[in-house]
PDB file of C-alpha atoms in Angstrom:
ATOM      1  CA  ALA A   1       5.251 -11.166  12.367  1.00 73.00           C
ATOM      2  CA  GLN A   2       4.299 -10.698   8.947  1.00 84.00           C
ATOM      3  CA  LYS A   3       7.252  -9.941   6.513  1.00 92.00           C
ATOM      4  CA  VAL A   4       7.588  -9.205   2.563  1.00 95.00           C
ATOM      5  CA  THR A   5      11.085  -8.442   1.181  1.00 96.00           C
ATOM      6  CA  GLN A   6      11.232  -6.889  -2.521  1.00 96.00           C
ATOM      7  CA  ALA A   7      15.092  -7.377  -2.521  1.00 93.00           C
ATOM      8  CA  GLN A   8      15.213  -5.721  -6.174  1.00 96.00           C
ATOM      9  CA  THR A   9      15.791  -1.811  -5.057  1.00 95.00           C
ATOM     10  CA  GLU A  10      15.850  -0.482  -8.650  1.00 96.00           C
ATOM     11  CA  ILE A  11      15.801  -2.287 -12.233  1.00 97.00           C
ATOM     12  CA  SER A  12      16.228  -0.432 -15.434  1.00 98.00           C
ATOM     13  CA  VAL A  13      15.620  -1.837 -18.349  1.00 97.00           C
ATOM     14  CA  VAL A  14      15.238  -1.311 -22.392  1.00 97.00           C
ATOM     15  CA  GLU A  15      12.107  -0.735 -24.321  1.00 97.00           C
ATOM     16  CA  LYS A  16      10.442  -4.389 -25.220  1.00 97.00           C
ATOM     17  CA  GLU A  17      12.924  -6.471 -22.478  1.00 97.00           C
ATOM     18  CA  ASP A  18      11.080  -8.654 -20.183  1.00 97.00           C
ATOM     19  CA  VAL A  19      11.683  -8.171 -16.422  1.00 98.00           C
ATOM     20  CA  THR A  20      10.425  -9.986 -13.516  1.00 98.00           C
ATOM     21  CA  LEU A  21      10.499  -8.320 -10.040  1.00 98.00           C
ATOM     22  CA  ASP A  22      10.593 -10.451  -6.977  1.00 98.00           C
ATOM     23  CA  CYS A  23       8.649 -10.746  -3.692  1.00 98.00           C
ATOM     24  CA  VAL A  24       9.450 -13.190  -0.563  1.00 98.00           C
ATOM     25  CA  TYR A  25       7.387 -13.167   2.007  1.00 97.00           C
ATOM     26  CA  GLU A  26       6.817 -14.246   5.587  1.00 94.00           C
ATOM     27  CA  THR A  27       3.696 -15.352   7.443  1.00 91.00           C
ATOM     28  CA  ARG A  28       2.399 -17.932   9.989  1.00 87.00           C
ATOM     29  CA  ASP A  29      -0.883 -18.029   8.939  1.00 84.00           C
ATOM     30  CA  THR A  30      -2.296 -20.690   6.356  1.00 83.00           C
ATOM     31  CA  THR A  31      -4.695 -18.472   4.637  1.00 83.00           C
ATOM     32  CA  TYR A  32      -3.516 -15.017   3.466  1.00 87.00           C
ATOM     33  CA  TYR A  33      -3.547 -13.253   0.573  1.00 88.00           C
ATOM     34  CA  LEU A  34      -1.125 -11.534  -1.814  1.00 92.00           C
ATOM     35  CA  PHE A  35      -1.048  -8.339  -3.740  1.00 92.00           C
ATOM     36  CA  TRP A  36       0.609  -6.092  -6.428  1.00 95.00           C
ATOM     37  CA  TYR A  37       0.265  -2.362  -6.439  1.00 94.00           C
ATOM     38  CA  LYS A  38       1.856  -0.129  -9.244  1.00 96.00           C
ATOM     39  CA  GLN A  39       3.128   3.850  -7.835  1.00 94.00           C
ATOM     40  CA  PRO A  40       3.154   5.680 -11.151  1.00 93.00           C
ATOM     41  CA  PRO A  41       4.826   9.118 -10.608  1.00 89.00           C
ATOM     42  CA  SER A  42       1.729  10.902  -9.401  1.00 86.00           C
ATOM     43  CA  GLY A  43       1.808   9.024  -6.313  1.00 88.00           C
ATOM     44  CA  GLU A  44      -1.588   6.987  -6.010  1.00 89.00           C
ATOM     45  CA  LEU A  45      -0.992   3.313  -5.839  1.00 91.00           C
ATOM     46  CA  VAL A  46      -2.880   0.920  -8.481  1.00 91.00           C
ATOM     47  CA  PHE A  47      -4.376  -2.275  -7.867  1.00 90.00           C
ATOM     48  CA  LEU A  48      -2.670  -4.905  -9.941  1.00 93.00           C
ATOM     49  CA  ILE A  49      -3.706  -8.738  -8.621  1.00 90.00           C
ATOM     50  CA  ARG A  50      -4.908 -10.129  -5.528  1.00 88.00           C
ATOM     51  CA  ARG A  51      -4.094 -13.851  -4.681  1.00 88.00           C
ATOM     52  CA  ASN A  52      -5.083 -16.011  -2.017  1.00 86.00           C
ATOM     53  CA  SER A  53      -2.829 -18.428  -0.408  1.00 88.00           C
ATOM     54  CA  PHE A  54      -4.745 -21.564  -1.690  1.00 87.00           C
ATOM     55  CA  ASP A  55      -4.635 -20.541  -5.425  1.00 84.00           C
ATOM     56  CA  GLU A  56      -1.193 -21.142  -6.694  1.00 82.00           C
ATOM     57  CA  GLN A  57      -2.049 -21.119 -10.279  1.00 82.00           C
ATOM     58  CA  ASN A  58       0.085 -18.642 -12.270  1.00 84.00           C
ATOM     59  CA  GLU A  59      -2.026 -15.592 -13.813  1.00 85.00           C
ATOM     60  CA  ILE A  60      -1.464 -13.756 -16.875  1.00 86.00           C
ATOM     61  CA  SER A  61      -3.477 -10.335 -17.613  1.00 87.00           C
ATOM     62  CA  GLY A  62      -1.869  -8.551 -20.544  1.00 92.00           C
ATOM     63  CA  ARG A  63       1.986  -8.336 -20.619  1.00 94.00           C
ATOM     64  CA  TYR A  64       1.793  -9.192 -16.828  1.00 95.00           C
ATOM     65  CA  SER A  65       2.087 -12.526 -15.135  1.00 94.00           C
ATOM     66  CA  TRP A  66       2.410 -13.461 -11.689  1.00 94.00           C
ATOM     67  CA  ASN A  67       4.141 -16.546 -10.325  1.00 95.00           C
ATOM     68  CA  PHE A  68       3.176 -17.851  -6.961  1.00 94.00           C
ATOM     69  CA  GLN A  69       5.180 -20.473  -5.324  1.00 94.00           C
ATOM     70  CA  LYS A  70       4.165 -21.569  -1.705  1.00 92.00           C
ATOM     71  CA  SER A  71       7.022 -24.052  -1.611  1.00 93.00           C
ATOM     72  CA  THR A  72       9.429 -20.767  -2.023  1.00 95.00           C
ATOM     73  CA  SER A  73       6.799 -17.912  -0.353  1.00 95.00           C
ATOM     74  CA  SER A  74       7.222 -16.166  -3.323  1.00 96.00           C
ATOM     75  CA  PHE A  75       5.035 -14.237  -5.874  1.00 96.00           C
ATOM     76  CA  ASN A  76       6.959 -12.839  -8.561  1.00 97.00           C
ATOM     77  CA  PHE A  77       5.664 -10.357 -11.157  1.00 97.00           C
ATOM     78  CA  THR A  78       7.045 -10.514 -14.795  1.00 97.00           C
ATOM     79  CA  ILE A  79       6.040  -7.759 -17.193  1.00 97.00           C
ATOM     80  CA  THR A  80       6.952  -9.102 -20.924  1.00 97.00           C
ATOM     81  CA  ALA A  81       7.798  -6.567 -23.619  1.00 97.00           C
ATOM     82  CA  SER A  82       7.991  -3.446 -21.236  1.00 97.00           C
ATOM     83  CA  GLN A  83       7.228  -0.307 -21.999  1.00 97.00           C
ATOM     84  CA  VAL A  84       8.060   3.530 -21.014  1.00 96.00           C
ATOM     85  CA  VAL A  85       4.448   3.771 -19.336  1.00 96.00           C
ATOM     86  CA  ASP A  86       5.404   0.654 -17.312  1.00 97.00           C
ATOM     87  CA  SER A  87       7.867   2.886 -15.397  1.00 97.00           C
ATOM     88  CA  ALA A  88       6.975   3.083 -11.565  1.00 97.00           C
ATOM     89  CA  VAL A  89       7.185   1.738  -7.862  1.00 96.00           C
ATOM     90  CA  TYR A  90       5.826  -1.941  -7.312  1.00 97.00           C
ATOM     91  CA  PHE A  91       5.119  -3.155  -4.206  1.00 96.00           C
ATOM     92  CA  CYS A  92       4.245  -6.555  -3.132  1.00 96.00           C
ATOM     93  CA  ALA A  93       2.391  -6.818  -0.134  1.00 94.00           C
ATOM     94  CA  LEU A  94       0.531  -9.664   2.229  1.00 91.00           C
ATOM     95  CA  SER A  95      -2.669  -9.171   4.170  1.00 86.00           C
ATOM     96  CA  ASP A  96      -3.399 -11.816   6.860  1.00 72.00           C
ATOM     97  CA  ALA A  97      -6.718 -13.717   6.888  1.00 64.00           C
ATOM     98  CA  ASN A  98      -8.657 -15.268   9.706  1.00 55.00           C
ATOM     99  CA  ALA A  99      -9.522 -18.643   9.864  1.00 46.00           C
ATOM    100  CA  GLY A 100     -12.867 -18.319   7.801  1.00 50.00           C
ATOM    101  CA  GLY A 101     -10.609 -17.255   5.170  1.00 49.00           C
ATOM    102  CA  THR A 102     -11.697 -13.338   4.886  1.00 50.00           C
ATOM    103  CA  SER A 103      -9.096 -10.588   5.820  1.00 49.00           C
ATOM    104  CA  TYR A 104      -8.231  -8.748   8.375  1.00 56.00           C
ATOM    105  CA  GLY A 105      -7.695  -5.991   6.214  1.00 65.00           C
ATOM    106  CA  LYS A 106      -4.265  -4.409   7.012  1.00 76.00           C
ATOM    107  CA  LEU A 107      -1.688  -4.839   4.268  1.00 85.00           C
ATOM    108  CA  THR A 108       2.052  -5.094   5.072  1.00 89.00           C
ATOM    109  CA  PHE A 109       4.111  -3.731   2.409  1.00 92.00           C
ATOM    110  CA  GLY A 110       7.524  -4.972   0.433  1.00 94.00           C
ATOM    111  CA  GLN A 111      10.041  -2.132   0.312  1.00 94.00           C
ATOM    112  CA  GLY A 112       9.401  -1.958  -3.327  1.00 95.00           C
ATOM    113  CA  THR A 113      11.133  -1.698  -6.533  1.00 96.00           C
ATOM    114  CA  ILE A 114      11.616   1.183  -8.866  1.00 96.00           C
ATOM    115  CA  LEU A 115      11.300   0.119 -12.512  1.00 97.00           C
ATOM    116  CA  THR A 116      13.009   2.285 -15.210  1.00 97.00           C
ATOM    117  CA  VAL A 117      12.143   1.339 -18.752  1.00 97.00           C
ATOM    118  CA  HIS A 118      14.247   3.466 -20.971  1.00 97.00           C
ATOM    119  CA  PRO A 119      13.163   3.845 -25.003  1.00 96.00           C
TER     120      PRO A 119
ATOM    121  CA  ASP B   1     -16.521   9.090 -10.268  1.00 66.00           C
ATOM    122  CA  GLY B   2     -15.963   7.852  -6.888  1.00 73.00           C
ATOM    123  CA  GLY B   3     -12.558   7.294  -5.262  1.00 91.00           C
ATOM    124  CA  ILE B   4     -10.495   9.219  -2.307  1.00 94.00           C
ATOM    125  CA  THR B   5      -9.486  12.958  -1.972  1.00 95.00           C
ATOM    126  CA  GLN B   6      -6.509  13.716  -0.237  1.00 96.00           C
ATOM    127  CA  SER B   7      -5.438  17.288   0.437  1.00 92.00           C
ATOM    128  CA  PRO B   8      -3.156  19.131   0.124  1.00 92.00           C
ATOM    129  CA  LYS B   9      -0.697  17.623  -2.106  1.00 93.00           C
ATOM    130  CA  TYR B  10       2.094  19.757  -0.785  1.00 95.00           C
ATOM    131  CA  LEU B  11       2.237  20.686   2.783  1.00 94.00           C
ATOM    132  CA  PHE B  12       4.989  22.496   4.655  1.00 93.00           C
ATOM    133  CA  ARG B  13       5.564  22.851   8.406  1.00 90.00           C
ATOM    134  CA  LYS B  14       7.527  24.430  10.641  1.00 90.00           C
ATOM    135  CA  GLU B  15       8.882  22.342  13.283  1.00 88.00           C
ATOM    136  CA  GLY B  16       6.813  22.531  16.541  1.00 87.00           C
ATOM    137  CA  GLN B  17       3.629  22.946  14.845  1.00 91.00           C
ATOM    138  CA  ASN B  18       0.664  20.703  14.438  1.00 94.00           C
ATOM    139  CA  VAL B  19      -0.544  19.931  10.882  1.00 94.00           C
ATOM    140  CA  THR B  20      -3.926  17.899   9.690  1.00 96.00           C
ATOM    141  CA  LEU B  21      -3.756  16.108   6.598  1.00 97.00           C
ATOM    142  CA  SER B  22      -7.385  15.593   5.113  1.00 97.00           C
ATOM    143  CA  CYS B  23      -8.705  12.487   3.382  1.00 97.00           C
ATOM    144  CA  GLU B  24     -12.682  11.855   2.154  1.00 97.00           C
ATOM    145  CA  GLN B  25     -13.790   9.330   0.264  1.00 96.00           C
ATOM    146  CA  ASN B  26     -16.888   8.731  -1.317  1.00 95.00           C
ATOM    147  CA  LEU B  27     -17.050   4.595  -2.044  1.00 93.00           C
ATOM    148  CA  ASN B  28     -19.159   3.776   0.899  1.00 92.00           C
ATOM    149  CA  HIS B  29     -16.160   2.104   2.519  1.00 90.00           C
ATOM    150  CA  ASP B  30     -16.086   1.238   5.953  1.00 89.00           C
ATOM    151  CA  ALA B  31     -12.421   0.569   6.857  1.00 89.00           C
ATOM    152  CA  MET B  32      -9.858   3.364   6.433  1.00 92.00           C
ATOM    153  CA  TYR B  33      -6.053   3.798   6.229  1.00 93.00           C
ATOM    154  CA  TRP B  34      -3.208   6.080   6.682  1.00 96.00           C
ATOM    155  CA  TYR B  35       0.040   4.726   5.672  1.00 95.00           C
ATOM    156  CA  ARG B  36       3.935   6.411   5.501  1.00 96.00           C
ATOM    157  CA  GLN B  37       6.048   5.940   2.571  1.00 95.00           C
ATOM    158  CA  ASP B  38       9.516   6.978   2.862  1.00 92.00           C
ATOM    159  CA  PRO B  39      11.763   6.069   0.309  1.00 82.00           C
ATOM    160  CA  GLY B  40      13.400   2.596   0.774  1.00 74.00           C
ATOM    161  CA  GLN B  41      11.390   1.517   2.867  1.00 78.00           C
ATOM    162  CA  GLY B  42       8.001   1.161   1.922  1.00 86.00           C
ATOM    163  CA  LEU B  43       4.379   1.850   3.005  1.00 92.00           C
ATOM    164  CA  ARG B  44       4.131   1.616   7.300  1.00 93.00           C
ATOM    165  CA  LEU B  45       0.702   1.810   8.623  1.00 92.00           C
ATOM    166  CA  ILE B  46       0.118   4.420  11.234  1.00 96.00           C
ATOM    167  CA  TYR B  47      -3.591   4.173  12.103  1.00 95.00           C
ATOM    168  CA  TYR B  48      -6.682   2.914  10.641  1.00 92.00           C
ATOM    169  CA  SER B  49     -10.391   2.467  11.594  1.00 92.00           C
ATOM    170  CA  GLN B  50     -12.691   0.058  10.464  1.00 87.00           C
ATOM    171  CA  ILE B  51     -15.996   1.612  11.693  1.00 89.00           C
ATOM    172  CA  VAL B  52     -16.840   5.267  12.825  1.00 93.00           C
ATOM    173  CA  ASN B  53     -15.550   6.685  16.306  1.00 94.00           C
ATOM    174  CA  ASP B  54     -13.319   3.842  16.194  1.00 92.00           C
ATOM    175  CA  PHE B  55      -9.564   3.631  15.305  1.00 93.00           C
ATOM    176  CA  GLN B  56      -6.336   1.807  16.224  1.00 92.00           C
ATOM    177  CA  LYS B  57      -2.969   2.234  16.173  1.00 94.00           C
ATOM    178  CA  GLY B  58      -0.707   0.989  13.569  1.00 91.00           C
ATOM    179  CA  ASP B  59       2.817  -0.266  13.495  1.00 89.00           C
ATOM    180  CA  ILE B  60       3.928   3.496  13.841  1.00 95.00           C
ATOM    181  CA  ALA B  61       1.228   5.676  15.702  1.00 96.00           C
ATOM    182  CA  GLU B  62       3.906   7.759  17.863  1.00 96.00           C
ATOM    183  CA  GLY B  63       3.462  11.184  17.484  1.00 96.00           C
ATOM    184  CA  TYR B  64       0.132  10.822  14.851  1.00 97.00           C
ATOM    185  CA  SER B  65      -3.684  11.110  16.209  1.00 97.00           C
ATOM    186  CA  VAL B  66      -6.697  10.361  13.712  1.00 98.00           C
ATOM    187  CA  SER B  67     -10.468  10.982  14.278  1.00 97.00           C
ATOM    188  CA  ARG B  68     -13.271   9.119  12.467  1.00 97.00           C
ATOM    189  CA  GLU B  69     -16.581  11.139  12.857  1.00 97.00           C
ATOM    190  CA  LYS B  70     -17.982  10.516   9.997  1.00 96.00           C
ATOM    191  CA  LYS B  71     -17.771   7.644   7.461  1.00 96.00           C
ATOM    192  CA  GLU B  72     -16.473   9.395   4.713  1.00 97.00           C
ATOM    193  CA  SER B  73     -13.836  10.938   6.364  1.00 97.00           C
ATOM    194  CA  PHE B  74     -10.567  10.197   7.727  1.00 98.00           C
ATOM    195  CA  PRO B  75      -8.132  13.031   8.828  1.00 98.00           C
ATOM    196  CA  LEU B  76      -4.519  12.791  10.194  1.00 97.00           C
ATOM    197  CA  THR B  77      -2.636  15.083  12.741  1.00 97.00           C
ATOM    198  CA  VAL B  78       0.817  14.962  12.669  1.00 96.00           C
ATOM    199  CA  THR B  79       1.910  16.339  15.845  1.00 94.00           C
ATOM    200  CA  SER B  80       5.317  18.021  17.075  1.00 89.00           C
ATOM    201  CA  ALA B  81       6.007  15.010  18.978  1.00 88.00           C
ATOM    202  CA  GLN B  82       6.716  13.258  15.287  1.00 89.00           C
ATOM    203  CA  LYS B  83      10.119  13.441  15.497  1.00 88.00           C
ATOM    204  CA  ASN B  84      11.003  12.829  11.526  1.00 90.00           C
ATOM    205  CA  PRO B  85       7.426  14.058   9.924  1.00 93.00           C
ATOM    206  CA  THR B  86       9.160  14.513   6.737  1.00 95.00           C
ATOM    207  CA  ALA B  87       7.702  11.935   4.278  1.00 96.00           C
ATOM    208  CA  PHE B  88       4.722  11.158   1.686  1.00 96.00           C
ATOM    209  CA  TYR B  89       1.530  10.095   3.161  1.00 97.00           C
ATOM    210  CA  LEU B  90      -1.216   7.572   1.972  1.00 96.00           C
ATOM    211  CA  CYS B  91      -4.793   7.483   2.835  1.00 96.00           C
ATOM    212  CA  ALA B  92      -6.302   4.223   1.730  1.00 93.00           C
ATOM    213  CA  SER B  93     -10.094   2.804   2.210  1.00 92.00           C
ATOM    214  CA  SER B  94     -11.202  -0.717   1.492  1.00 86.00           C
ATOM    215  CA  ILE B  95     -15.177  -2.029   1.786  1.00 80.00           C
ATOM    216  CA  ASP B  96     -14.376  -3.208   5.118  1.00 66.00           C
ATOM    217  CA  LEU B  97     -11.498  -5.089   7.408  1.00 59.00           C
ATOM    218  CA  GLU B  98     -12.775  -8.122   6.708  1.00 60.00           C
ATOM    219  CA  THR B  99     -13.137  -8.481   2.945  1.00 59.00           C
ATOM    220  CA  ASN B 100     -10.004  -8.029   1.198  1.00 57.00           C
ATOM    221  CA  TYR B 101     -10.485  -6.808  -2.409  1.00 66.00           C
ATOM    222  CA  GLY B 102      -7.355  -4.522  -1.611  1.00 72.00           C
ATOM    223  CA  TYR B 103      -7.507  -1.047  -1.203  1.00 84.00           C
ATOM    224  CA  THR B 104      -8.392   2.123  -3.107  1.00 89.00           C
ATOM    225  CA  PHE B 105      -5.353   4.895  -2.576  1.00 91.00           C
ATOM    226  CA  GLY B 106      -5.804   8.732  -2.454  1.00 94.00           C
ATOM    227  CA  SER B 107      -2.769  10.285  -4.519  1.00 93.00           C
ATOM    228  CA  GLY B 108      -1.029  11.058  -1.202  1.00 95.00           C
ATOM    229  CA  THR B 109       0.122  14.591   0.626  1.00 96.00           C
ATOM    230  CA  ARG B 110       3.707  15.205   0.553  1.00 95.00           C
ATOM    231  CA  LEU B 111       4.657  16.672   4.139  1.00 95.00           C
ATOM    232  CA  THR B 112       7.718  18.646   4.686  1.00 95.00           C
ATOM    233  CA  VAL B 113       9.153  20.317   7.635  1.00 90.00           C
ATOM    234  CA  VAL B 114      10.890  23.189   7.287  1.00 86.00           C
TER     235      VAL B 114
END
């Protein structure tokens, strides 16, 4: 069975601090996809990134960066110079995939990390 | 703009009553999903559908029912058999069940049993 663990339930930082959200996953599949979503107070989940299991390159998008390490089954998310608008719940998710590399589309979510950025 | 519309945003239900949550999408997506969110537990899959007139149970389907009569619509009924229905319910869609570019989510319905 697939499992995603976000060990940090809540994180509180002061604006401009860097913060890393941890994500550890379990799967028997060799091909899979990992995601991060942001849930602001409005409730709607916003897609941040998708990464497939064959691409271990780190990715940077503005103040956001992601570190994918298959050896430790981790897909951590770092926000550099955090801002108040980053306050939200962040979810890591995992999707299995068939042998062809496409995905079955069903996501398994972690418990979420509540990030609060104080001014 | 394309997107997913969930209604109502807040819903109150008396114990023993069935209630239906609406989910409509205009993204022309084939696959649709219902998730339940509880504090500290993340999102759990209730039902999903990959095509009209077809749907499958997710991890916590007991006490829920769905229908998919139209591609655009995937309503969820919370029945009186659901023992703890108070939660935040999220509907999502994706292009299909096999192309994984992630989901588009609705803004959710918060259901409270009174």
